[in-house]
Amino acid sequence: MKNERRVGTVSRGIRCPIIREGDDLASIVSDSVLEAAEFEGFELRDRDVISITESIVARAQGNYASVDDIAADVKAKLGGGTVGVIFPILSRNRFAICLRGIAKGAKKIVLMLSYPSDEVGNELVSIDKIDEAGVNPYSDVLTLEQYRKLFGVNKHEFTGVDYVEYYGNLVRESGAEVEIIFANQPKAILDYTDCVLTCDIHTRMRTKRILKAAGAKAVCGLDDILTAPVNGSGCNEMYGLLGSNKSTEDKIKLFPRACQGLVLDIQKKILDKTGKHVEVMVYGDGAFKDPKGKIWELADPVVSPAFTDGLIGTPNELKLKYLADNDFKDLSGEELKKAISASISAKKDNLVGNMASQGTTPRQLTDLIGSLCDLTSGSGDKGTPIVLVQGYFDNYTAE
């Protein structure tokens, strides 16, 4: 009884110095975790997870680009004439600065917004208003005039921004003409231009396929812009502009480039200093939905762009309440505890199809742990871009 664990999973935000370009991030992360353990009086254990926010990885890499770099690449790849910009998310931090660069690389932007909400759940207009107006969002294409007549001005619930007006003004201020339409079928943009930049994140492959099959002359996604340096800029070979954030009024921080070596380096440093085999991952946005604002958090292309091998796969867990209510419904107290513990100890490596595992979370470990870390570190001034998760892989039998 004295060795029995009384605490399960613990998530700790770890403070570290402000990261600058060129910093030795592997040493800073490992030292920060070990110093926190010493000062706060806890010990590292095997299979603890050290998670690093993508932001400080990209900062250490110096992975930045300007709106002029974006403009040059857009012009080179889409011709610099009339460009259809379709399905962007509604975000001052994520997309607005990209739109400035895109507009500087074109003479005219036809901005096609999905409705009633963007891909990650930000509402342009409520679905109830859509129903009341008798509009079919799956087929109807609305002009800006029709949208305003039907729905007027709709400000974002959390930011207070009318993104229709905000994005239109951004394009004009960047020196391009703008026409705004509302549609959910990718092919609708081809009535306006055959050069298209699709800005959706998780549906981008389908959107590109549909546009190309419908005869579009040039099709790019955000993941095709800044895949290589432009005038000495940063880049991301795999994701381009996806996962980027506003850094200054004229500069973005891109999603970190290849960082598998970083997680392996941190893992080795901890092993050398403590003898403990920890797992390490880089994380961005978590993957969860806000029931109030209906916003799905994941605006990054993936939750984790790099992680050690022990984080591959999905949880392999039994549902304790299922065992208690079914297999062992006639037991209680110590007998029940022993029976459930025995079931956990004897569980197979793959529980797919086992009724006792129903209701457990069928998601990738990196998505689950990354979501926990994103909530722990926050996105503001907590100052904890490193998160240490302990006990995640423990179960009811752990001592």
CSV table of C-alpha atoms in Angstrom, one decimal:
chain,number,residue,atom,x,y,z
A,1,MET,CA,0.0,0.0,0.0
A,2,LYS,CA,2.8,2.4,0.8
A,3,ASN,CA,4.2,2.3,-2.8
A,4,GLU,CA,0.8,2.9,-4.4
A,5,ARG,CA,0.7,5.9,-6.7
A,6,ARG,CA,-1.8,8.6,-5.5
A,7,VAL,CA,-1.4,10.9,-8.5
A,8,GLY,CA,-1.9,10.2,-12.2
A,9,THR,CA,-1.0,12.5,-15.1
A,10,VAL,CA,0.6,15.8,-14.2
A,11,SER,CA,1.2,18.6,-16.7
A,12,ARG,CA,3.7,21.3,-15.8
A,13,GLY,CA,4.6,24.4,-17.6
A,14,ILE,CA,8.4,24.9,-17.5
A,15,ARG,CA,9.8,28.4,-17.7
A,16,CYS,CA,12.9,29.1,-19.8
A,17,PRO,CA,14.8,32.1,-21.1
A,18,ILE,CA,13.4,34.1,-24.0
A,19,ILE,CA,14.6,32.3,-27.1
A,20,ARG,CA,16.4,34.2,-29.9
A,21,GLU,CA,17.6,33.1,-33.3
A,22,GLY,CA,20.7,30.9,-33.1
A,23,ASP,CA,20.2,29.8,-29.5
A,24,ASP,CA,21.1,26.2,-28.6
A,25,LEU,CA,17.6,25.1,-28.0
A,26,ALA,CA,18.4,21.5,-27.1
A,27,SER,CA,20.6,22.6,-24.2
A,28,ILE,CA,18.2,25.3,-23.1
A,29,VAL,CA,15.2,22.9,-23.0
A,30,SER,CA,17.0,20.1,-21.2
A,31,ASP,CA,18.6,22.4,-18.7
A,32,SER,CA,15.3,24.2,-18.0
A,33,VAL,CA,13.5,20.9,-17.3
A,34,LEU,CA,16.3,19.7,-15.0
A,35,GLU,CA,16.5,23.0,-13.1
A,36,ALA,CA,12.7,23.0,-12.6
A,37,ALA,CA,12.9,19.5,-11.2
A,38,GLU,CA,15.6,20.5,-8.8
A,39,PHE,CA,13.9,23.8,-7.7
A,40,GLU,CA,10.3,22.3,-7.5
A,41,GLY,CA,11.3,19.0,-5.9
A,42,PHE,CA,10.2,16.4,-8.4
A,43,GLU,CA,12.1,13.7,-10.3
A,44,LEU,CA,12.1,12.7,-14.0
A,45,ARG,CA,10.8,9.2,-14.8
A,46,ASP,CA,11.0,7.0,-17.8
A,47,ARG,CA,8.4,7.8,-20.4
A,48,ASP,CA,7.9,11.4,-19.2
A,49,VAL,CA,7.1,13.6,-22.1
A,50,ILE,CA,9.0,16.9,-22.7
A,51,SER,CA,7.1,19.1,-25.2
A,52,ILE,CA,8.3,22.3,-26.8
A,53,THR,CA,6.1,24.8,-28.5
A,54,GLU,CA,6.7,25.2,-32.2
A,55,SER,CA,7.1,28.9,-31.7
A,56,ILE,CA,10.4,28.8,-29.9
A,57,VAL,CA,11.7,26.2,-32.3
A,58,ALA,CA,11.0,28.4,-35.3
A,59,ARG,CA,12.5,31.4,-33.5
A,60,ALA,CA,15.7,29.5,-32.7
A,61,GLN,CA,15.8,28.6,-36.4
A,62,GLY,CA,15.3,32.2,-37.5
A,63,ASN,CA,12.5,31.0,-39.7
A,64,TYR,CA,10.9,34.3,-40.7
A,65,ALA,CA,9.7,35.9,-43.9
A,66,SER,CA,8.3,39.3,-44.9
A,67,VAL,CA,5.1,40.3,-46.7
A,68,ASP,CA,7.3,41.2,-49.7
A,69,ASP,CA,8.8,37.7,-49.7
A,70,ILE,CA,5.3,36.3,-49.8
A,71,ALA,CA,4.3,38.7,-52.6
A,72,ALA,CA,7.3,37.7,-54.8
A,73,ASP,CA,6.5,34.0,-54.5
A,74,VAL,CA,2.8,34.5,-55.1
A,75,LYS,CA,3.5,36.6,-58.2
A,76,ALA,CA,6.0,34.1,-59.5
A,77,LYS,CA,3.6,31.1,-59.0
A,78,LEU,CA,0.3,32.7,-59.9
A,79,GLY,CA,1.1,35.3,-62.5
A,80,GLY,CA,0.5,38.6,-60.7
A,81,GLY,CA,-2.9,39.2,-62.4
A,82,THR,CA,-6.3,38.3,-60.9
A,83,VAL,CA,-5.9,35.7,-58.2
A,84,GLY,CA,-8.7,33.8,-56.5
A,85,VAL,CA,-8.0,33.5,-52.8
A,86,ILE,CA,-10.4,30.9,-51.4
A,87,PHE,CA,-11.3,29.4,-48.1
A,88,PRO,CA,-9.1,31.5,-45.8
A,89,ILE,CA,-9.6,31.2,-42.0
A,90,LEU,CA,-10.7,34.4,-40.2
A,91,SER,CA,-7.7,35.4,-38.2
A,92,ARG,CA,-5.7,38.5,-37.6
A,93,ASN,CA,-2.8,36.5,-36.3
A,94,ARG,CA,-2.8,33.6,-38.7
A,95,PHE,CA,-4.0,34.9,-42.1
A,96,ALA,CA,-4.3,38.7,-42.2
A,97,ILE,CA,-0.6,39.3,-42.7
A,98,CYS,CA,-0.4,36.5,-45.3
A,99,LEU,CA,-3.3,38.2,-47.2
A,100,ARG,CA,-1.3,41.5,-47.2
A,101,GLY,CA,1.6,39.7,-48.9
A,102,ILE,CA,-0.7,37.8,-51.3
A,103,ALA,CA,-2.4,41.1,-52.3
A,104,LYS,CA,0.9,42.8,-53.0
A,105,GLY,CA,1.7,40.0,-55.5
A,106,ALA,CA,-1.5,40.5,-57.6
A,107,LYS,CA,-3.4,43.2,-59.4
A,108,LYS,CA,-6.8,41.9,-58.2
A,109,ILE,CA,-7.9,39.5,-55.5
A,110,VAL,CA,-11.2,37.7,-55.7
A,111,LEU,CA,-11.7,36.7,-52.1
A,112,MET,CA,-14.0,33.7,-51.7
A,113,LEU,CA,-15.1,33.1,-48.1
A,114,SER,CA,-16.7,29.9,-46.9
A,115,TYR,CA,-19.9,30.4,-44.9
A,116,PRO,CA,-21.5,30.3,-42.4
A,117,SER,CA,-18.1,29.7,-40.9
A,118,ASP,CA,-14.5,29.1,-41.8
A,119,GLU,CA,-12.7,25.8,-41.7
A,120,VAL,CA,-11.8,26.1,-38.0
A,121,GLY,CA,-15.2,27.2,-36.9
A,122,ASN,CA,-15.0,31.1,-36.9
A,123,GLU,CA,-18.5,32.2,-37.8
A,124,LEU,CA,-19.2,34.8,-40.5
A,125,VAL,CA,-22.9,34.5,-39.8
A,126,SER,CA,-24.9,32.0,-37.7
A,127,ILE,CA,-26.4,28.9,-39.3
A,128,ASP,CA,-29.8,30.0,-37.9
A,129,LYS,CA,-29.6,33.2,-40.0
A,130,ILE,CA,-28.7,31.1,-43.0
A,131,ASP,CA,-31.8,29.0,-42.4
A,132,GLU,CA,-34.0,32.0,-41.9
A,133,ALA,CA,-32.8,33.5,-45.2
A,134,GLY,CA,-33.5,30.3,-47.1
A,135,VAL,CA,-30.0,30.2,-48.3
A,136,ASN,CA,-28.3,26.8,-49.2
A,137,PRO,CA,-24.7,27.2,-48.3
A,138,TYR,CA,-23.8,24.0,-50.2
A,139,SER,CA,-24.8,25.5,-53.5
A,140,ASP,CA,-25.5,29.2,-53.3
A,141,VAL,CA,-22.9,31.7,-54.3
A,142,LEU,CA,-23.4,35.2,-52.8
A,143,THR,CA,-22.0,38.5,-53.8
A,144,LEU,CA,-20.9,41.0,-51.1
A,145,GLU,CA,-24.0,43.0,-51.9
A,146,GLN,CA,-26.3,40.0,-51.4
A,147,TYR,CA,-24.5,39.0,-48.2
A,148,ARG,CA,-24.9,42.5,-46.7
A,149,LYS,CA,-28.6,42.7,-47.7
A,150,LEU,CA,-29.3,39.3,-46.2
A,151,PHE,CA,-27.1,39.4,-43.1
A,152,GLY,CA,-25.8,42.9,-42.6
A,153,VAL,CA,-22.7,43.4,-40.4
A,154,ASN,CA,-21.6,40.4,-38.3
A,155,LYS,CA,-18.7,40.9,-35.9
A,156,HIS,CA,-16.8,37.9,-34.5
A,157,GLU,CA,-18.0,36.9,-31.1
A,158,PHE,CA,-14.6,37.0,-29.5
A,159,THR,CA,-12.6,39.6,-31.4
A,160,GLY,CA,-15.3,42.1,-32.4
A,161,VAL,CA,-14.0,42.2,-35.9
A,162,ASP,CA,-16.1,42.2,-39.1
A,163,TYR,CA,-13.7,40.1,-41.1
A,164,VAL,CA,-15.5,40.8,-44.4
A,165,GLU,CA,-14.7,44.5,-44.1
A,166,TYR,CA,-11.3,43.9,-42.5
A,167,TYR,CA,-10.0,41.6,-45.2
A,168,GLY,CA,-11.4,43.8,-48.0
A,169,ASN,CA,-9.6,46.8,-46.6
A,170,LEU,CA,-6.3,44.9,-46.2
A,171,VAL,CA,-6.3,44.0,-49.8
A,172,ARG,CA,-7.0,47.5,-51.0
A,173,GLU,CA,-4.4,49.0,-48.6
A,174,SER,CA,-1.9,46.5,-50.2
A,175,GLY,CA,-2.5,48.0,-53.6
A,176,ALA,CA,-4.8,45.5,-55.2
A,177,GLU,CA,-8.5,45.6,-56.3
A,178,VAL,CA,-10.8,43.3,-54.3
A,179,GLU,CA,-14.0,41.5,-55.0
A,180,ILE,CA,-15.6,39.4,-52.2
A,181,ILE,CA,-17.9,36.5,-52.8
A,182,PHE,CA,-19.2,33.7,-50.5
A,183,ALA,CA,-19.3,30.1,-51.5
A,184,ASN,CA,-18.4,26.6,-50.4
A,185,GLN,CA,-17.9,24.8,-53.7
A,186,PRO,CA,-14.2,25.3,-54.9
A,187,LYS,CA,-15.3,25.4,-58.6
A,188,ALA,CA,-17.3,28.6,-57.9
A,189,ILE,CA,-14.1,30.7,-58.1
A,190,LEU,CA,-13.5,29.6,-61.7
A,191,ASP,CA,-16.3,31.9,-62.9
A,192,TYR,CA,-14.0,34.8,-61.8
A,193,THR,CA,-10.4,33.6,-62.4
A,194,ASP,CA,-8.4,30.5,-63.4
A,195,CYS,CA,-5.5,31.3,-61.1
A,196,VAL,CA,-6.3,30.2,-57.6
A,197,LEU,CA,-4.6,30.2,-54.2
A,198,THR,CA,-6.5,27.8,-51.9
A,199,CYS,CA,-6.0,28.7,-48.2
A,200,ASP,CA,-7.8,25.8,-46.5
A,201,ILE,CA,-5.6,23.7,-44.2
A,202,HIS,CA,-6.9,20.2,-43.7
A,203,THR,CA,-9.0,19.9,-46.8
A,204,ARG,CA,-6.4,21.5,-49.2
A,205,MET,CA,-5.6,18.3,-51.1
A,206,ARG,CA,-9.2,17.8,-52.1
A,207,THR,CA,-9.7,21.4,-53.0
A,208,LYS,CA,-6.7,21.4,-55.3
A,209,ARG,CA,-7.8,18.2,-56.9
A,210,ILE,CA,-11.3,19.6,-57.7
A,211,LEU,CA,-9.9,22.8,-59.1
A,212,LYS,CA,-7.3,21.1,-61.3
A,213,ALA,CA,-10.0,18.7,-62.6
A,214,ALA,CA,-12.2,21.6,-63.4
A,215,GLY,CA,-9.6,23.2,-65.6
A,216,ALA,CA,-7.9,25.8,-63.4
A,217,LYS,CA,-4.8,27.2,-65.1
A,218,ALA,CA,-2.7,27.6,-61.9
A,219,VAL,CA,-3.5,26.2,-58.5
A,220,CYS,CA,-1.5,26.6,-55.3
A,221,GLY,CA,-2.2,26.1,-51.7
A,222,LEU,CA,-0.7,28.0,-48.8
A,223,ASP,CA,1.6,25.0,-48.5
A,224,ASP,CA,3.0,25.8,-51.9
A,225,ILE,CA,4.1,29.4,-51.0
A,226,LEU,CA,7.5,29.9,-49.4
A,227,THR,CA,8.5,26.2,-49.7
A,228,ALA,CA,12.0,27.6,-50.5
A,229,PRO,CA,13.8,30.8,-49.5
A,230,VAL,CA,12.8,34.0,-51.4
A,231,ASN,CA,15.5,36.7,-51.3
A,232,GLY,CA,17.1,35.0,-48.3
A,233,SER,CA,13.8,34.5,-46.3
A,234,GLY,CA,12.9,31.6,-44.2
A,235,CYS,CA,10.7,28.8,-45.6
A,236,ASN,CA,9.1,25.5,-44.8
A,237,GLU,CA,9.7,22.8,-47.4
A,238,MET,CA,6.7,20.7,-46.3
A,239,TYR,CA,4.0,23.3,-45.2
A,240,GLY,CA,4.9,26.6,-46.8
A,241,LEU,CA,2.8,29.3,-45.2
A,242,LEU,CA,0.6,26.9,-43.2
A,243,GLY,CA,1.2,27.2,-39.5
A,244,SER,CA,2.7,30.7,-39.8
A,245,ASN,CA,1.9,33.4,-37.3
A,246,LYS,CA,2.2,37.2,-37.3
A,247,SER,CA,5.6,38.4,-35.9
A,248,THR,CA,5.5,42.1,-36.7
A,249,GLU,CA,3.3,44.2,-39.0
A,250,ASP,CA,5.5,43.2,-41.9
A,251,LYS,CA,6.9,39.8,-41.0
A,252,ILE,CA,5.7,36.3,-40.2
A,253,LYS,CA,7.2,33.5,-38.3
A,254,LEU,CA,6.9,30.3,-40.3
A,255,PHE,CA,6.1,26.8,-38.9
A,256,PRO,CA,9.5,25.2,-37.8
A,257,ARG,CA,11.5,23.4,-40.5
A,258,ALA,CA,12.8,19.9,-40.0
A,259,CYS,CA,13.2,19.4,-36.3
A,260,GLN,CA,13.4,15.7,-35.8
A,261,GLY,CA,17.1,16.1,-34.9
A,262,LEU,CA,16.1,18.5,-32.1
A,263,VAL,CA,13.8,16.1,-30.3
A,264,LEU,CA,16.3,13.3,-30.5
A,265,ASP,CA,19.1,15.6,-29.2
A,266,ILE,CA,17.0,16.6,-26.2
A,267,GLN,CA,16.1,12.9,-25.5
A,268,LYS,CA,19.8,12.0,-25.5
A,269,LYS,CA,20.8,14.9,-23.3
A,270,ILE,CA,18.3,13.9,-20.7
A,271,LEU,CA,19.3,10.2,-20.9
A,272,ASP,CA,23.0,11.2,-20.5
A,273,LYS,CA,22.3,13.4,-17.5
A,274,THR,CA,19.7,11.4,-15.6
A,275,GLY,CA,19.6,7.9,-17.0
A,276,LYS,CA,15.9,8.3,-17.8
A,277,HIS,CA,14.4,7.6,-21.2
A,278,VAL,CA,12.0,10.4,-21.9
A,279,GLU,CA,9.9,11.1,-25.0
A,280,VAL,CA,10.1,14.5,-26.7
A,281,MET,CA,7.8,16.3,-29.1
A,282,VAL,CA,7.3,19.7,-30.7
A,283,TYR,CA,3.7,20.9,-30.6
A,284,GLY,CA,1.6,23.7,-32.1
A,285,ASP,CA,-2.1,24.1,-31.9
A,286,GLY,CA,-4.0,21.5,-30.0
A,287,ALA,CA,-6.9,19.6,-31.6
A,288,PHE,CA,-10.1,20.4,-29.8
A,289,LYS,CA,-13.3,22.3,-30.3
A,290,ASP,CA,-14.7,25.1,-28.1
A,291,PRO,CA,-18.4,24.4,-27.5
A,292,LYS,CA,-19.1,28.1,-26.9
A,293,GLY,CA,-17.4,29.8,-29.8
A,294,LYS,CA,-17.5,26.6,-32.0
A,295,ILE,CA,-13.9,27.1,-32.9
A,296,TRP,CA,-11.8,24.1,-33.7
A,297,GLU,CA,-8.3,25.1,-32.4
A,298,LEU,CA,-6.2,23.3,-35.0
A,299,ALA,CA,-5.0,26.0,-37.4
A,300,ASP,CA,-1.6,24.4,-37.8
A,301,PRO,CA,-1.3,21.7,-40.4
A,302,VAL,CA,-0.4,19.1,-37.7
A,303,VAL,CA,-0.3,19.2,-33.9
A,304,SER,CA,3.2,17.8,-33.8
A,305,PRO,CA,5.8,18.2,-36.6
A,306,ALA,CA,8.4,16.1,-34.8
A,307,PHE,CA,8.4,13.5,-32.0
A,308,THR,CA,10.3,10.6,-30.7
A,309,ASP,CA,9.3,7.0,-31.5
A,310,GLY,CA,7.6,6.3,-28.2
A,311,LEU,CA,4.9,8.8,-29.2
A,312,ILE,CA,3.8,6.9,-32.3
A,313,GLY,CA,0.4,5.4,-32.2
A,314,THR,CA,-2.8,5.6,-30.2
A,315,PRO,CA,-3.8,4.8,-26.6
A,316,ASN,CA,-4.3,1.2,-25.7
A,317,GLU,CA,-6.6,1.5,-22.7
A,318,LEU,CA,-9.5,-0.3,-21.0
A,319,LYS,CA,-12.5,1.6,-19.8
A,320,LEU,CA,-12.6,1.2,-16.0
A,321,LYS,CA,-16.2,2.0,-15.7
A,322,TYR,CA,-17.1,-0.6,-18.3
A,323,LEU,CA,-15.2,-3.3,-16.3
A,324,ALA,CA,-16.8,-2.1,-13.1
A,325,ASP,CA,-20.4,-2.0,-14.5
A,326,ASN,CA,-20.2,-5.2,-16.5
A,327,ASP,CA,-17.4,-7.8,-16.0
A,328,PHE,CA,-17.1,-7.2,-12.3
A,329,LYS,CA,-20.5,-5.7,-11.4
A,330,ASP,CA,-20.9,-8.1,-8.4
A,331,LEU,CA,-17.6,-7.1,-6.8
A,332,SER,CA,-16.7,-4.2,-4.6
A,333,GLY,CA,-13.9,-2.8,-2.5
A,334,GLU,CA,-10.6,-4.6,-2.6
A,335,GLU,CA,-11.9,-7.5,-4.6
A,336,LEU,CA,-13.1,-5.1,-7.4
A,337,LYS,CA,-9.7,-3.3,-7.3
A,338,LYS,CA,-7.8,-6.5,-7.7
A,339,ALA,CA,-10.0,-7.8,-10.5
A,340,ILE,CA,-9.7,-4.6,-12.5
A,341,SER,CA,-5.9,-4.4,-11.9
A,342,ALA,CA,-5.6,-8.0,-13.1
A,343,SER,CA,-7.5,-7.1,-16.3
A,344,ILE,CA,-5.2,-4.2,-17.0
A,345,SER,CA,-2.1,-6.2,-16.4
A,346,ALA,CA,-3.3,-8.9,-18.8
A,347,LYS,CA,-4.6,-6.6,-21.6
A,348,LYS,CA,-3.3,-7.3,-25.1
A,349,ASP,CA,-1.2,-4.8,-27.0
A,350,ASN,CA,-4.0,-4.2,-29.5
A,351,LEU,CA,-7.5,-3.8,-28.0
A,352,VAL,CA,-9.3,-3.0,-31.3
A,353,GLY,CA,-12.7,-4.5,-31.2
A,354,ASN,CA,-12.6,-5.3,-27.5
A,355,MET,CA,-15.8,-3.9,-25.9
A,356,ALA,CA,-14.0,-3.0,-22.7
A,357,SER,CA,-12.0,-0.4,-24.7
A,358,GLN,CA,-15.1,1.3,-26.1
A,359,GLY,CA,-15.3,5.0,-25.3
A,360,THR,CA,-11.5,5.3,-24.9
A,361,THR,CA,-10.1,8.1,-27.1
A,362,PRO,CA,-9.2,6.8,-30.6
A,363,ARG,CA,-6.7,9.5,-31.4
A,364,GLN,CA,-3.0,9.8,-32.1
A,365,LEU,CA,-0.9,10.2,-28.9
A,366,THR,CA,0.7,13.3,-30.3
A,367,ASP,CA,-2.6,14.9,-30.9
A,368,LEU,CA,-3.8,14.1,-27.4
A,369,ILE,CA,-0.6,15.1,-25.6
A,370,GLY,CA,-0.2,18.2,-27.8
A,371,SER,CA,-3.7,19.4,-26.9
A,372,LEU,CA,-2.9,19.0,-23.2
A,373,CYS,CA,0.3,20.9,-23.7
A,374,ASP,CA,-1.3,23.7,-25.7
A,375,LEU,CA,-3.9,24.2,-22.9
A,376,THR,CA,-1.1,24.1,-20.3
A,377,SER,CA,1.2,26.6,-22.0
A,378,GLY,CA,-1.5,28.9,-23.3
A,379,SER,CA,-0.8,31.4,-26.1
A,380,GLY,CA,-0.2,34.6,-24.0
A,381,ASP,CA,2.1,35.6,-21.2
A,382,LYS,CA,2.5,32.5,-19.1
A,383,GLY,CA,6.2,32.2,-20.2
A,384,THR,CA,6.2,28.4,-20.2
A,385,PRO,CA,6.9,27.3,-23.8
A,386,ILE,CA,8.1,23.9,-22.5
A,387,VAL,CA,5.7,21.5,-20.9
A,388,LEU,CA,6.6,18.4,-18.9
A,389,VAL,CA,3.9,15.7,-18.8
A,390,GLN,CA,4.4,13.0,-16.3
A,391,GLY,CA,2.4,9.8,-15.7
A,392,TYR,CA,0.6,9.9,-19.1
A,393,PHE,CA,1.4,6.3,-19.8
A,394,ASP,CA,0.7,5.1,-16.3
A,395,ASN,CA,-2.5,3.1,-15.5
A,396,TYR,CA,-4.4,2.0,-12.5
A,397,THR,CA,-1.7,-0.5,-11.6
A,398,ALA,CA,1.2,1.9,-11.6
A,399,GLU,CA,3.2,2.1,-8.4
